[in-house]
Coordinates of C-alpha atoms in Angstrom, one line a residue:
X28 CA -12.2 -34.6 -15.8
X29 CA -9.0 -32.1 -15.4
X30 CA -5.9 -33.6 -14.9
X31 CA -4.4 -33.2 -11.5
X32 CA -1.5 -30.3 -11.5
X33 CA 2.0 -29.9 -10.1
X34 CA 2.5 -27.6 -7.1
X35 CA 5.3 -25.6 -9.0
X36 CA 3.6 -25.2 -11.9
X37 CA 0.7 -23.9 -10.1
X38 CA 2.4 -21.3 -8.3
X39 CA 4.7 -20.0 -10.9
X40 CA 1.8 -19.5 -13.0
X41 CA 0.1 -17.9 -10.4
X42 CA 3.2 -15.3 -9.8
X43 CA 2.9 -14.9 -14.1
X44 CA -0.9 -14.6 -14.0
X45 CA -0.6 -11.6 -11.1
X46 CA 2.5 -9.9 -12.7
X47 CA 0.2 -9.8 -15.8
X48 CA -2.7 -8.3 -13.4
X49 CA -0.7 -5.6 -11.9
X50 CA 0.6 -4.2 -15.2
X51 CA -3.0 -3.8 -16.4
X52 CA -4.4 -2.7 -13.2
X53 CA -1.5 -1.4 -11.2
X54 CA -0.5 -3.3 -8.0
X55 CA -3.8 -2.3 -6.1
X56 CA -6.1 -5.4 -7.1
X57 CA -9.8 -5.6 -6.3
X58 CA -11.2 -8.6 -4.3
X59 CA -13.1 -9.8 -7.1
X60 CA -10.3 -10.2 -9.6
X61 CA -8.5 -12.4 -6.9
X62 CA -11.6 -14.7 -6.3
X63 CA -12.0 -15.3 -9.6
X64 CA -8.3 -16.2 -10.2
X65 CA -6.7 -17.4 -13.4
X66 CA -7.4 -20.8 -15.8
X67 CA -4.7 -23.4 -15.8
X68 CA -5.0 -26.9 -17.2
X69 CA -9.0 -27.2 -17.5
X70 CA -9.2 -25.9 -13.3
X71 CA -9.9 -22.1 -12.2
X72 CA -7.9 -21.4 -9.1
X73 CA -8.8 -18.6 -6.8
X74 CA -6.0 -16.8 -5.0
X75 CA -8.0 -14.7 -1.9
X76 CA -11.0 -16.6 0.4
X77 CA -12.5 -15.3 3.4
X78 CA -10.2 -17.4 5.4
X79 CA -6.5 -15.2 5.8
X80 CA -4.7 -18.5 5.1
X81 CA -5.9 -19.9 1.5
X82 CA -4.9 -23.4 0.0
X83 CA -7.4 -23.8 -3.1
X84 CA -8.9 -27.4 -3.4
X85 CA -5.9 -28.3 -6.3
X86 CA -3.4 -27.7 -3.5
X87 CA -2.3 -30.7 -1.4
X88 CA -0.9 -29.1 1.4
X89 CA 0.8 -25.4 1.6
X90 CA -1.3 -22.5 1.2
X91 CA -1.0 -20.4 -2.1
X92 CA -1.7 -17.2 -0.2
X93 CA -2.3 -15.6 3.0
X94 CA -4.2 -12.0 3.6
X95 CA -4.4 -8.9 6.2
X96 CA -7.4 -7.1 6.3
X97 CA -8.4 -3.4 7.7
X98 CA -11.1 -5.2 9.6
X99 CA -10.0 -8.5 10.6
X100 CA -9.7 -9.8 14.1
X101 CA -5.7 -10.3 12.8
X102 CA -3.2 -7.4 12.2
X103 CA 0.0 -7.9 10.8
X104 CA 3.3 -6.3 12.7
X105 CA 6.7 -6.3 12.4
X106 CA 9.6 -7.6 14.0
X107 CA 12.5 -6.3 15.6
X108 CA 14.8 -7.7 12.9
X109 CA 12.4 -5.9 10.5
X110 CA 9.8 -8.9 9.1
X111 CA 6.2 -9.4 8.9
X112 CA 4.1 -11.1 11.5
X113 CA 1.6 -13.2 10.8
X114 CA -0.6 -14.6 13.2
X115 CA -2.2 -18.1 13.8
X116 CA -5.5 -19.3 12.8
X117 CA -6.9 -19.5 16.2
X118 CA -5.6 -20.6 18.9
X119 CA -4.6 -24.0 18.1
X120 CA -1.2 -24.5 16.8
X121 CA -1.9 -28.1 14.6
X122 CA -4.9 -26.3 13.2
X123 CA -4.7 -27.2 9.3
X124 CA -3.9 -23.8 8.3
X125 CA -1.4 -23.1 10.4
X126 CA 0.2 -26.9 9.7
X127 CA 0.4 -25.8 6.1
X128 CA 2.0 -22.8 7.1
X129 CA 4.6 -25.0 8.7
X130 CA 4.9 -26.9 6.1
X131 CA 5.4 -24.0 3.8
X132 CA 8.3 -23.1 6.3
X133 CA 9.8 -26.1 6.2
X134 CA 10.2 -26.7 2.7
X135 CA 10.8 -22.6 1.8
X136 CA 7.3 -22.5 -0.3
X137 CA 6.9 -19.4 -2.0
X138 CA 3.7 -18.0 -1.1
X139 CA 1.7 -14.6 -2.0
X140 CA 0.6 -12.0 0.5
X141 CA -2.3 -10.1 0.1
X142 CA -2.2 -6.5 2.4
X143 CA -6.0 -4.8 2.6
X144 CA -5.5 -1.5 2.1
X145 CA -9.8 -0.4 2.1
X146 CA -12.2 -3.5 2.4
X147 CA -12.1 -4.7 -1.3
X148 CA -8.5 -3.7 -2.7
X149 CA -4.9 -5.1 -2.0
X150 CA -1.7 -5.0 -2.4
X151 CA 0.0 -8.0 -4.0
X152 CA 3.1 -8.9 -3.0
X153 CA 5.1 -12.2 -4.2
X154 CA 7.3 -14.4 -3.0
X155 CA 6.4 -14.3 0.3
X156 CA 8.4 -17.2 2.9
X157 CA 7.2 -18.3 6.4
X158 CA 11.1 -18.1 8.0
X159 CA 10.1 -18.5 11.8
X160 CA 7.3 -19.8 14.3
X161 CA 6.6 -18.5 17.4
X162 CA 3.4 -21.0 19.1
X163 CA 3.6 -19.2 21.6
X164 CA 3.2 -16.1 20.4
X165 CA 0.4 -17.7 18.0
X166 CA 2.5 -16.2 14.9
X167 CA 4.6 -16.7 12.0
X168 CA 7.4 -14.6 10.8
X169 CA 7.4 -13.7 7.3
X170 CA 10.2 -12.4 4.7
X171 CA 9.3 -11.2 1.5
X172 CA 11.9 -11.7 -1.1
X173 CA 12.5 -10.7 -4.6
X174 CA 10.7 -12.3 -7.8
X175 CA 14.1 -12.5 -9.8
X176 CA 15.4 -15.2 -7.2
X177 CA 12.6 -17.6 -8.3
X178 CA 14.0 -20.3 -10.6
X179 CA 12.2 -21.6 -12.9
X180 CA 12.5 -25.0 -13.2
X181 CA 11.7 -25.5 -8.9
X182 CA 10.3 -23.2 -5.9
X183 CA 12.0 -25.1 -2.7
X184 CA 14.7 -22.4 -2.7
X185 CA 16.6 -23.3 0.5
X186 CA 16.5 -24.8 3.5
X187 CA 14.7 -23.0 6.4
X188 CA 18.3 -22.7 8.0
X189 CA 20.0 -21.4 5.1
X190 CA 16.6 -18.9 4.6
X191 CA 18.5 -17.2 8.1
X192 CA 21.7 -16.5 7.9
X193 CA 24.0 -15.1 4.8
X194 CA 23.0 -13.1 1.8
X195 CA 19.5 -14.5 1.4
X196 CA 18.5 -13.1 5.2
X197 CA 20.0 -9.8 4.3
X198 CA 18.3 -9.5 0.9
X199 CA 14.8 -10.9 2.4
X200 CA 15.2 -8.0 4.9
X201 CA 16.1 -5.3 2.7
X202 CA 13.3 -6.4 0.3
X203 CA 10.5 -6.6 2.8
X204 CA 11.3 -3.1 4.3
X205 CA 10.8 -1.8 0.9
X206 CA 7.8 -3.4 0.8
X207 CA 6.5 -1.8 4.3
X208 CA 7.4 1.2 2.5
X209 CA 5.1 0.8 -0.3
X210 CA 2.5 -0.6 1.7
X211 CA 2.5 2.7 3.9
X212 CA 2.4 4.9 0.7
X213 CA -0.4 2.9 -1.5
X214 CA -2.6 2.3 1.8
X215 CA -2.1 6.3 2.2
X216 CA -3.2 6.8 -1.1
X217 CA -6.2 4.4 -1.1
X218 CA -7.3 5.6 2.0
X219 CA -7.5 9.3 1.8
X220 CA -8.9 9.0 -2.2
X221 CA -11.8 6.7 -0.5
X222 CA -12.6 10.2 1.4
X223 CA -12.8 12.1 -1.4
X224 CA -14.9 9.7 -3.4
X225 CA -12.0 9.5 -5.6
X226 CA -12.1 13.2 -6.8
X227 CA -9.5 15.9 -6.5
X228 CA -10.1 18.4 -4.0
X229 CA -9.5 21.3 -5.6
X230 CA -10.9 20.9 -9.5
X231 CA -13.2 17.9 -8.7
X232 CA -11.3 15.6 -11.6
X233 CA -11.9 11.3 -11.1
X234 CA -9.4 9.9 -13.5
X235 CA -7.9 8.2 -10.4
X236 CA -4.8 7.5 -12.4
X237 CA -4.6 11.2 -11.9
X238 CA -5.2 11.2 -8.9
X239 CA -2.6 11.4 -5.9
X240 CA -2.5 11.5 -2.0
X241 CA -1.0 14.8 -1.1
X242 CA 0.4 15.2 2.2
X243 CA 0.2 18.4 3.9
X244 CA 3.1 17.6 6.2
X245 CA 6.0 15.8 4.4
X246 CA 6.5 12.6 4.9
X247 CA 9.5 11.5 7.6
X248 CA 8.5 15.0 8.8
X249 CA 7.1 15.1 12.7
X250 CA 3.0 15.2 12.1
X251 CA 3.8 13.6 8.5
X252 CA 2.3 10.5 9.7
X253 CA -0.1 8.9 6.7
X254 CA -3.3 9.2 8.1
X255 CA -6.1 10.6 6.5
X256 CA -6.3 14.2 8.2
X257 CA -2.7 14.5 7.0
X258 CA -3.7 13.7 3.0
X259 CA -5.8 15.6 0.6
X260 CA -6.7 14.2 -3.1
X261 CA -5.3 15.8 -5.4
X262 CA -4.8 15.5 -9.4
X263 CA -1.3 15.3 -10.0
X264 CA -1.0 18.6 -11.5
X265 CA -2.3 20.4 -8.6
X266 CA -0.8 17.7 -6.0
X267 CA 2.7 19.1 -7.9
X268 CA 1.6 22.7 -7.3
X269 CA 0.5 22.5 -3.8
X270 CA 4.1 20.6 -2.9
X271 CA 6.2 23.2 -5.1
X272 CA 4.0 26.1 -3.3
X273 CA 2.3 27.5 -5.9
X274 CA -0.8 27.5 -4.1
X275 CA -1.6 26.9 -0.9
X276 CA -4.6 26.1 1.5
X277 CA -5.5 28.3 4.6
X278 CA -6.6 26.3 7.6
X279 CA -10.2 27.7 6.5
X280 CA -9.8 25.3 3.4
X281 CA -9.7 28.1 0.9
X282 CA -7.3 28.5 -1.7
X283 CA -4.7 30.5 -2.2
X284 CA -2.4 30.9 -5.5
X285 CA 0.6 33.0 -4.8
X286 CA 0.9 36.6 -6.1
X287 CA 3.6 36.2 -8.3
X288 CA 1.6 32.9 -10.2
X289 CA -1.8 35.1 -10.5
X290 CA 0.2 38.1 -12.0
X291 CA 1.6 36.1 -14.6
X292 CA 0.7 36.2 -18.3
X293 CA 1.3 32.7 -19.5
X294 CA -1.5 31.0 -21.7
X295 CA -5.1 29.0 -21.0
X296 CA -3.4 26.4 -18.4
X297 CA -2.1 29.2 -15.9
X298 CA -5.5 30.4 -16.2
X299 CA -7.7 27.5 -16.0
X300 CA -5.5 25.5 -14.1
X301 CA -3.8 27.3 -11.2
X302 CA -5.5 31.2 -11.4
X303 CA -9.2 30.7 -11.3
X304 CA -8.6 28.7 -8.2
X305 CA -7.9 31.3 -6.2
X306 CA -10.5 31.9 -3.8
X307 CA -11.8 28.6 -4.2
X308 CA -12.9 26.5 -1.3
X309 CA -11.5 22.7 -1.1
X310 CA -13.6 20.3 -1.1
X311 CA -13.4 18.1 1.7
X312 CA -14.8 15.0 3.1
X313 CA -18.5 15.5 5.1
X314 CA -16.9 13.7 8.2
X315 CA -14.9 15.7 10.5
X316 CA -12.7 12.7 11.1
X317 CA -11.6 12.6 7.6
X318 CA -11.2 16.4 6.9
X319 CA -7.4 17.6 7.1
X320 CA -6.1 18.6 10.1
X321 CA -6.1 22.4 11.0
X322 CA -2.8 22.5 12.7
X323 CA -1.2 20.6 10.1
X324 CA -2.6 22.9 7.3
X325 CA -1.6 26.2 9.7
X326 CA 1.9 25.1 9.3
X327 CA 1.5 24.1 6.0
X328 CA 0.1 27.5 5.3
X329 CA 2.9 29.6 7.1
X330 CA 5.0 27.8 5.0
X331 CA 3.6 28.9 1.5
X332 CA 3.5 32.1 2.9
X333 CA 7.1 32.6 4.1
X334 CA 7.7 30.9 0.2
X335 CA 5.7 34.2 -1.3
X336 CA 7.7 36.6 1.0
X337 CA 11.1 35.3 -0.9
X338 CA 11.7 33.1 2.1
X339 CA 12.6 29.5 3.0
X340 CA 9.5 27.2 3.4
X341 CA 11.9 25.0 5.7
X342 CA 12.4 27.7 8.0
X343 CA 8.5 27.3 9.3
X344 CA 9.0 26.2 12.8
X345 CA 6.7 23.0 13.0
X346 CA 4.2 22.7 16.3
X347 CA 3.9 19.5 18.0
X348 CA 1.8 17.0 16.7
X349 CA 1.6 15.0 19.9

């Protein structure tokens, strides 16, 4: 019979077994990988269940993980002091999730938070602390904080109190708005590559570690927003020439390569890589919902254009996206 195991040594070996996951498979991990989990001492712990808040059986108490999902009846927010919310199970504050979620608070238990991204992949992010509850709000706050501050040798960092004030709030804060950030980008990416069956629009390539989410307005741009009709997939050497406007796409999703590019003399690559898709017709996604937006690519357009005239793409007055 396996021997019972300590609660540290489960979790740091669960934050070494997922670091070891994401530099094999990048931090976008399928489901399946996270139910089957990792081997320690004669047990096989899972890290992800149907339920958002997970405490496997050789857990006494806190919860090794909780999990968003694109579909679930819970979404995550954020706060106005810039951290995660996390809502209850249910209605009922003493249900036994949401008292081990309290008891993760109260003790500054490190946790792991799993974002959906497209049903079957997430983003892994570690460790995660419960830092406020709000019953009636039915939610928890969360910080996420980085790895490096984990010692070793114990996981109950601080004391809820000290977890809100000094140099550890500020840190938490800056961290998790980093991690919003990547959140935003690799649900962006995963969700517009799912819409183009993973190929890239333009030369039908499916390495997808070649593959990249391109936006057609810039990010932190008005109408740059990271929704589907704003991304194409793209390989990353034509996602490079489409942002350095080499190329562009008319609103009638043909392609364009700019006069200068097609008049060049300049080995088998310029020809096979940028020239001979001139004329070419993107490929886009059979549902109009996910096709790019023809506004978007209009400016988008105008400003290749004004680039091939010897002008300023930046000088492309952008219309409103409201």
């Amino acid at each position: 019979m396996p021997e019972p195991l300590d609660d540290t040594e489960i979790r740091l070996s669960a934050f070494t077994w997922l670091e070891a996951q994401v530099k094999q498979h990048g931090d976008v991990l399928p489901r399946s990988l996270l139910l089957s989990g990792f081997k320690l001492g004669g047990h096989r712990i899972p890290l992800i269940s149907r339920q958002g808040i997970f405490k496997p059986k050789v857990l006494r108490e806190v919860p090794i993980s909780i999990t968003t999902t694109t579909s679930g009846p819970y979404r995550d927010r954020m706060s106005p002091d810039g951290l995660m919310l996390y809502s209850y199970r249910g209605r009922d504050p003493q249900h036994p999730e949401n008292v081990g979620l309290r008891k993760a608070m109260q003790r500054q238990v490190p946790l792991i938070y799993f974002h959906g991204l497209v049903p079957g992949k997430y983003l892994a992010v570690w460790p995660a602390f419960v830092v406020g509850d709000n019953p009636a709000a039915l939610e928890f706050t969360v910080a996420i904080d980085d790895p490096s501050y984990i010692p070793s040798d114990r996981l109950h960092l601080a004391s809820a109190a000290m977890a809100r004030e000094g140099e550890e709030q500020a840190r938490r804060i800056y961290v998790t708005s980093t991690v919003r950030q990547r959140l935003r980008q690799r649900s962006f990416r995963e969700r517009v590559l799912e819409a183009y069956r993973e190929q890239c629009a333009m030369c039908s390539l499916r390495h997808t570690e070649l593959l990249d989410a391109a936006h057609i307005i810039p990010d932190g741009e008005p109408g740059g927003d990271p929704v589907i009709v704003n991304g194409i997939a793209l390989c990353k050497l034509h996602h490079a020439a489409f942002d350095g406007f080499f190329l562009g796409v008319r609103p009638d999703l043909v392609v364009e390569v700019r006069k200068d590019i097609l008049e060049e003399e300049d080995g088998p690559m310029l020809i096979h890589g940028l020239k001979r898709l001139h004329g070419v017709r993107l490929w886009v996604p059979r549902a109009s919902s996910l096709r790019p937006d023809s506004s978007r690519l209009e400016t988008r357009y105008d400003r290749f254009l004004a680039v091939q005239r010897g002008e300023s793409a930046a000088a492309v007055e952008l219309p409103d996206q409201r």
